[in-house]
Amino acid sequence: MPAVAAQRHVLIVNDDGLTSNVLALYRALKARGDDVIVSVPCHNQSGKGTALRLDPPAPLDRDCRAGAAKAGAPAAGPMSRAGLPPADFHYIDGTPTMALLYGVDMLAAARWHGGPDLVLSGPNEGRNAGPSILASGTVSAVRFALVRGIPAIALSAGAQTGDDRDLANPASARIADRAAGLIAALDRLAGQARLIPAGLALNVNFPDAPDAARWRAARIGTYDAYAVTMVPDAAGARLSLGTNPHPPTAAEAGDEAALVSDAITVSPIRDDNAPASQRSAAAWLKRVLRSEKLLDPVDH
């Protein structure tokens, strides 16, 4: 087995802003010996997809989420919340894709004189599985990193993982520990090479009880746990977000959105312009999970 890289350059982004999940993941990666930069939106930007804000930057008109920065601060810069190392934690008053670009083009370039070895988006407060990922800022940041040729993984957890006051939700550390386990598996398999083959990224969803959850290689598929519709409103129309009242069909039983309630699902995201096929992506993913005995026996 090739030697494992002593240190990876890791960029953490998300669409939620400063969260308990982000801080826990940062700490788990630092414990691995990784050099980590955090670049997240000032405010929650869930559902913004690949959106960009083209208006000129201006000083913050209100405090960032969780006190990451105060009103009047520049539109982007190091966080000022006490207890966070400002050299590692940064915000931008923009969308998830802008947080990724800020992290890659400015922060990573200045610190590492190049791009990161890995982009981790999340862990999100709420899962991103099935067709709903089309609007997900968490997954969109990973797709943008994929186009840039950077290995990337989207991480999503349950919606009840927030804690803006203390940034210390106990579930956050457990999710970060399982995420670090997957990265360690990728590290051992890759050695000194890139962590994920070119043209591929991963979408990972954690159940509410991640400690003993098994890992499952899954397809993104067509089943959606959410029901997103447009409904009439006094103003004309509004978006309605609810849960899907229908169970998955037999053909959808292997979709990540159908499996995520009791398993950690890991799904390949492919760049359609890259030569890797869906079949080779699935085979590589199962090899990663088997290498650490992470894969559920039913998937062998």
Short mmCIF file of C-alpha atoms in Angstrom, two decimals:
data_model
loop_
_atom_site.label_atom_id
_atom_site.label_comp_id
_atom_site.label_asym_id
_atom_site.label_seq_id
_atom_site.Cartn_x
_atom_site.Cartn_y
_atom_site.Cartn_z
CA MET A 1 0.00 0.00 0.00
CA PRO A 2 1.44 3.43 -0.89
CA ALA A 3 2.39 5.73 1.94
CA VAL A 4 -0.36 8.03 3.16
CA ALA A 5 0.17 11.74 2.63
CA ALA A 6 1.22 13.35 5.90
CA GLN A 7 -0.92 16.41 5.34
CA ARG A 8 -3.65 17.43 2.94
CA HIS A 9 -4.66 20.95 2.06
CA VAL A 10 -8.43 20.99 2.67
CA LEU A 11 -10.96 23.73 1.93
CA ILE A 12 -14.27 23.57 3.83
CA VAL A 13 -17.22 25.43 2.29
CA ASN A 14 -21.00 25.21 2.77
CA ASP A 15 -24.28 27.00 2.10
CA ASP A 16 -25.33 27.53 5.72
CA GLY A 17 -22.65 29.90 7.03
CA LEU A 18 -20.75 29.34 10.28
CA THR A 19 -22.21 26.23 11.95
CA SER A 20 -21.53 23.66 14.62
CA ASN A 21 -21.06 21.10 11.82
CA VAL A 22 -18.34 23.15 10.12
CA LEU A 23 -16.41 23.71 13.35
CA ALA A 24 -16.57 20.00 14.26
CA LEU A 25 -15.34 18.97 10.80
CA TYR A 26 -12.50 21.52 11.01
CA ARG A 27 -11.40 20.05 14.34
CA ALA A 28 -11.58 16.47 13.07
CA LEU A 29 -9.42 17.33 10.06
CA LYS A 30 -6.89 19.24 12.15
CA ALA A 31 -6.62 16.17 14.39
CA ARG A 32 -5.71 14.20 11.24
CA GLY A 33 -2.88 16.64 10.58
CA ASP A 34 -4.54 18.42 7.66
CA ASP A 35 -4.05 22.11 6.92
CA VAL A 36 -7.59 23.52 6.74
CA ILE A 37 -9.20 26.72 5.47
CA VAL A 38 -12.89 27.48 6.06
CA SER A 39 -14.69 29.74 3.55
CA VAL A 40 -18.46 30.03 4.05
CA PRO A 41 -21.26 32.48 3.27
CA CYS A 42 -21.97 35.20 5.82
CA HIS A 43 -25.67 34.24 5.91
CA ASN A 44 -27.61 31.04 5.25
CA GLN A 45 -27.78 30.50 1.48
CA SER A 46 -29.64 27.17 1.33
CA GLY A 47 -31.30 26.42 -1.99
CA LYS A 48 -29.23 28.95 -3.95
CA GLY A 49 -27.65 26.28 -6.18
CA THR A 50 -24.91 27.72 -8.39
CA ALA A 51 -26.18 31.30 -8.09
CA LEU A 52 -23.74 34.22 -8.13
CA ARG A 53 -24.23 37.76 -6.84
CA LEU A 54 -22.94 40.31 -9.34
CA ASP A 55 -23.75 43.46 -7.36
CA PRO A 56 -20.73 45.43 -6.11
CA PRO A 57 -19.50 44.35 -2.66
CA ALA A 58 -20.42 46.57 0.27
CA PRO A 59 -19.81 46.45 4.02
CA LEU A 60 -22.08 44.07 5.91
CA ASP A 61 -25.48 45.60 6.71
CA ARG A 62 -26.07 43.10 9.54
CA ASP A 63 -24.17 40.54 11.58
CA CYS A 64 -23.26 37.26 9.92
CA ARG A 65 -24.82 34.04 11.16
CA ALA A 66 -23.51 32.89 14.55
CA GLY A 67 -21.59 36.13 14.96
CA ALA A 68 -18.98 35.18 12.39
CA ALA A 69 -18.56 38.89 11.57
CA LYS A 70 -20.27 42.09 12.67
CA ALA A 71 -22.27 44.65 10.73
CA GLY A 72 -19.97 47.18 9.14
CA ALA A 73 -17.22 44.65 8.46
CA PRO A 74 -15.96 44.21 4.85
CA ALA A 75 -17.95 42.01 2.45
CA ALA A 76 -15.33 39.26 2.84
CA GLY A 77 -12.55 38.53 5.27
CA PRO A 78 -11.46 36.62 8.37
CA MET A 79 -14.12 35.82 10.96
CA SER A 80 -14.10 37.84 14.16
CA ARG A 81 -16.05 35.51 16.45
CA ALA A 82 -14.01 34.77 19.57
CA GLY A 83 -12.35 31.35 19.74
CA LEU A 84 -11.91 30.90 15.98
CA PRO A 85 -8.43 31.22 14.44
CA PRO A 86 -8.88 34.10 11.95
CA ALA A 87 -6.16 32.71 9.69
CA ASP A 88 -8.34 29.63 9.08
CA PHE A 89 -11.95 30.89 9.27
CA HIS A 90 -13.29 33.24 6.59
CA TYR A 91 -16.67 34.52 5.40
CA ILE A 92 -18.04 36.19 2.29
CA ASP A 93 -21.31 38.03 1.85
CA GLY A 94 -22.33 35.88 -1.08
CA THR A 95 -23.56 32.53 -2.33
CA PRO A 96 -22.09 29.04 -1.79
CA THR A 97 -20.36 29.13 -5.17
CA MET A 98 -18.84 32.49 -4.27
CA ALA A 99 -17.58 31.02 -0.98
CA LEU A 100 -15.93 28.24 -2.98
CA LEU A 101 -14.34 30.68 -5.43
CA TYR A 102 -13.16 32.94 -2.60
CA GLY A 103 -11.61 29.91 -0.91
CA VAL A 104 -9.93 28.55 -4.05
CA ASP A 105 -8.91 31.69 -5.95
CA MET A 106 -7.87 33.89 -3.03
CA LEU A 107 -7.41 32.04 0.26
CA ALA A 108 -5.88 28.79 -1.01
CA ALA A 109 -3.81 30.58 -3.64
CA ALA A 110 -2.31 32.88 -0.99
CA ARG A 111 -1.63 30.14 1.56
CA TRP A 112 -0.75 27.12 -0.54
CA HIS A 113 0.27 28.80 -3.83
CA GLY A 114 -2.24 26.56 -5.58
CA GLY A 115 -5.60 24.91 -5.16
CA PRO A 116 -6.65 22.62 -2.30
CA ASP A 117 -6.16 18.85 -2.37
CA LEU A 118 -9.79 18.42 -1.34
CA VAL A 119 -12.95 20.50 -1.07
CA LEU A 120 -15.49 19.44 1.57
CA SER A 121 -18.89 21.12 1.32
CA GLY A 122 -20.84 20.92 4.58
CA PRO A 123 -21.85 19.08 6.60
CA ASN A 124 -25.15 20.66 5.68
CA GLU A 125 -27.96 21.13 8.18
CA GLY A 126 -30.40 18.95 6.27
CA ARG A 127 -29.90 16.17 3.75
CA ASN A 128 -29.27 16.59 0.05
CA ALA A 129 -30.42 13.43 -1.68
CA GLY A 130 -32.25 12.72 -4.92
CA PRO A 131 -33.45 15.34 -7.41
CA SER A 132 -33.43 18.06 -4.72
CA ILE A 133 -29.65 18.33 -5.12
CA LEU A 134 -30.31 20.41 -8.26
CA ALA A 135 -31.08 23.39 -5.99
CA SER A 136 -28.60 22.51 -3.25
CA GLY A 137 -25.86 25.03 -2.57
CA THR A 138 -23.95 22.29 -0.75
CA VAL A 139 -23.86 20.02 -3.79
CA SER A 140 -23.52 22.87 -6.29
CA ALA A 141 -20.26 23.99 -4.66
CA VAL A 142 -18.94 20.46 -5.16
CA ARG A 143 -20.04 20.42 -8.78
CA PHE A 144 -18.21 23.69 -9.36
CA ALA A 145 -15.08 22.26 -7.72
CA LEU A 146 -15.45 19.21 -9.98
CA VAL A 147 -15.43 21.44 -13.06
CA ARG A 148 -12.28 23.09 -11.67
CA GLY A 149 -10.65 19.65 -11.42
CA ILE A 150 -10.51 19.63 -7.60
CA PRO A 151 -11.46 16.46 -5.65
CA ALA A 152 -14.65 17.29 -3.76
CA ILE A 153 -17.20 15.73 -1.41
CA ALA A 154 -20.62 17.05 -0.38
CA LEU A 155 -21.56 16.15 3.21
CA SER A 156 -25.12 16.47 4.54
CA ALA A 157 -26.64 15.61 7.91
CA GLY A 158 -30.00 15.89 9.66
CA ALA A 159 -31.71 19.24 10.01
CA GLN A 160 -31.39 19.19 13.82
CA THR A 161 -27.61 19.67 13.89
CA GLY A 162 -27.51 23.42 14.44
CA ASP A 163 -26.22 25.36 17.46
CA ASP A 164 -25.48 28.98 16.63
CA ARG A 165 -24.83 30.02 20.23
CA ASP A 166 -22.14 27.53 21.27
CA LEU A 167 -21.32 25.78 17.95
CA ALA A 168 -21.30 22.56 19.95
CA ASN A 169 -24.18 20.33 18.86
CA PRO A 170 -23.11 16.83 20.04
CA ALA A 171 -24.24 15.30 16.75
CA SER A 172 -21.76 17.45 14.84
CA ALA A 173 -18.70 15.74 16.33
CA ARG A 174 -20.11 12.28 15.58
CA ILE A 175 -20.79 13.22 11.96
CA ALA A 176 -17.33 14.76 11.62
CA ASP A 177 -15.76 11.57 12.99
CA ARG A 178 -17.52 9.40 10.42
CA ALA A 179 -16.63 11.84 7.64
CA ALA A 180 -12.98 11.76 8.69
CA GLY A 181 -13.15 7.96 8.54
CA LEU A 182 -14.22 8.08 4.90
CA ILE A 183 -11.45 10.56 4.07
CA ALA A 184 -8.93 8.29 5.80
CA ALA A 185 -10.11 5.42 3.61
CA LEU A 186 -9.64 7.55 0.50
CA ASP A 187 -6.22 8.61 1.77
CA ARG A 188 -4.99 5.07 2.30
CA LEU A 189 -6.21 3.96 -1.10
CA ALA A 190 -4.79 6.99 -2.93
CA GLY A 191 -1.43 7.29 -1.18
CA GLN A 192 0.28 10.33 -2.70
CA ALA A 193 -2.19 10.54 -5.61
CA ARG A 194 -5.36 12.63 -5.76
CA LEU A 195 -8.05 11.42 -3.38
CA ILE A 196 -10.81 10.98 -5.98
CA PRO A 197 -10.36 10.08 -9.65
CA ALA A 198 -10.60 12.96 -12.12
CA GLY A 199 -14.13 13.60 -13.29
CA LEU A 200 -15.76 12.30 -10.10
CA ALA A 201 -17.06 13.81 -6.85
CA LEU A 202 -19.07 12.30 -3.99
CA ASN A 203 -22.38 13.09 -2.34
CA VAL A 204 -22.58 11.77 1.25
CA ASN A 205 -25.69 11.84 3.44
CA PHE A 206 -25.70 10.94 7.15
CA PRO A 207 -28.76 9.62 9.02
CA ASP A 208 -29.89 11.11 12.33
CA ALA A 209 -28.06 8.35 14.24
CA PRO A 210 -24.71 8.10 12.42
CA ASP A 211 -22.61 6.30 15.07
CA ALA A 212 -23.48 2.71 14.13
CA ALA A 213 -24.89 3.41 10.68
CA ARG A 214 -23.51 1.26 7.89
CA TRP A 215 -22.03 2.77 4.73
CA ARG A 216 -23.98 2.18 1.52
CA ALA A 217 -22.88 2.87 -2.02
CA ALA A 218 -26.01 4.34 -3.61
CA ARG A 219 -27.19 6.08 -6.74
CA ILE A 220 -28.66 9.55 -6.62
CA GLY A 221 -31.70 8.27 -8.50
CA THR A 222 -35.16 9.75 -8.98
CA TYR A 223 -36.75 9.29 -5.57
CA ASP A 224 -37.06 12.52 -3.61
CA ALA A 225 -37.86 12.64 0.11
CA TYR A 226 -39.10 16.20 -0.40
CA ALA A 227 -42.18 17.45 -2.21
CA VAL A 228 -41.45 20.80 -3.84
CA THR A 229 -44.38 22.49 -5.53
CA MET A 230 -45.64 25.93 -6.44
CA VAL A 231 -48.96 26.80 -4.81
CA PRO A 232 -51.38 29.76 -4.97
CA ASP A 233 -50.80 32.62 -2.55
CA ALA A 234 -52.31 36.00 -1.79
CA ALA A 235 -49.32 37.53 -3.59
CA GLY A 236 -49.87 35.23 -6.57
CA ALA A 237 -47.79 32.11 -5.91
CA ARG A 238 -45.30 30.73 -3.41
CA LEU A 239 -43.01 27.75 -3.09
CA SER A 240 -44.18 24.91 -0.84
CA LEU A 241 -41.62 22.52 0.63
CA GLY A 242 -42.91 19.38 2.34
CA THR A 243 -42.22 15.68 2.64
CA ASN A 244 -43.00 13.18 -0.08
CA PRO A 245 -46.12 11.24 1.00
CA HIS A 246 -45.33 8.37 -1.36
CA PRO A 247 -42.84 5.57 -0.61
CA PRO A 248 -40.18 4.73 -3.19
CA THR A 249 -41.12 2.33 -5.95
CA ALA A 250 -39.26 -0.95 -6.37
CA ALA A 251 -37.09 0.70 -9.01
CA GLU A 252 -36.22 3.52 -6.58
CA ALA A 253 -35.41 1.29 -3.60
CA GLY A 254 -31.66 1.72 -4.17
CA ASP A 255 -31.79 5.52 -4.41
CA GLU A 256 -29.85 7.44 -1.74
CA ALA A 257 -33.00 9.31 -0.68
CA ALA A 258 -34.68 5.97 0.05
CA LEU A 259 -31.72 4.61 2.05
CA VAL A 260 -30.50 7.59 4.03
CA SER A 261 -32.81 7.14 7.05
CA ASP A 262 -30.65 4.30 8.43
CA ALA A 263 -27.45 4.28 6.35
CA ILE A 264 -24.65 6.64 5.39
CA THR A 265 -25.12 6.86 1.65
CA VAL A 266 -22.19 7.62 -0.65
CA SER A 267 -23.08 8.45 -4.24
CA PRO A 268 -20.82 9.30 -7.18
CA ILE A 269 -21.32 12.58 -9.02
CA ARG A 270 -19.87 12.49 -12.52
CA ASP A 271 -18.68 15.30 -14.73
CA ASP A 272 -20.40 14.51 -18.04
CA ASN A 273 -17.45 16.02 -19.91
CA ALA A 274 -14.96 13.64 -18.25
CA PRO A 275 -14.10 10.19 -19.65
CA ALA A 276 -15.08 8.21 -16.53
CA SER A 277 -18.24 6.16 -16.93
CA GLN A 278 -20.99 5.66 -14.37
CA ARG A 279 -20.06 1.98 -14.20
CA SER A 280 -16.39 2.68 -13.45
CA ALA A 281 -17.41 5.34 -10.89
CA ALA A 282 -19.59 2.85 -9.03
CA ALA A 283 -16.85 0.20 -9.14
CA TRP A 284 -14.25 2.62 -7.73
CA LEU A 285 -16.60 3.71 -4.95
CA LYS A 286 -17.30 0.14 -3.87
CA ARG A 287 -13.57 -0.57 -3.87
CA VAL A 288 -13.00 2.37 -1.51
CA LEU A 289 -15.66 1.21 0.91
CA ARG A 290 -14.57 -2.42 0.76
CA SER A 291 -10.96 -1.44 1.41
CA GLU A 292 -11.90 -0.29 4.89
CA LYS A 293 -14.68 -2.84 5.42
CA LEU A 294 -17.13 0.04 5.38
CA LEU A 295 -19.43 -1.34 2.70
CA ASP A 296 -22.58 -3.10 3.85
CA PRO A 297 -22.45 -6.84 3.02
CA VAL A 298 -25.55 -6.59 0.81
CA ASP A 299 -23.56 -4.41 -1.57
CA HIS A 300 -20.83 -6.99 -2.12
#
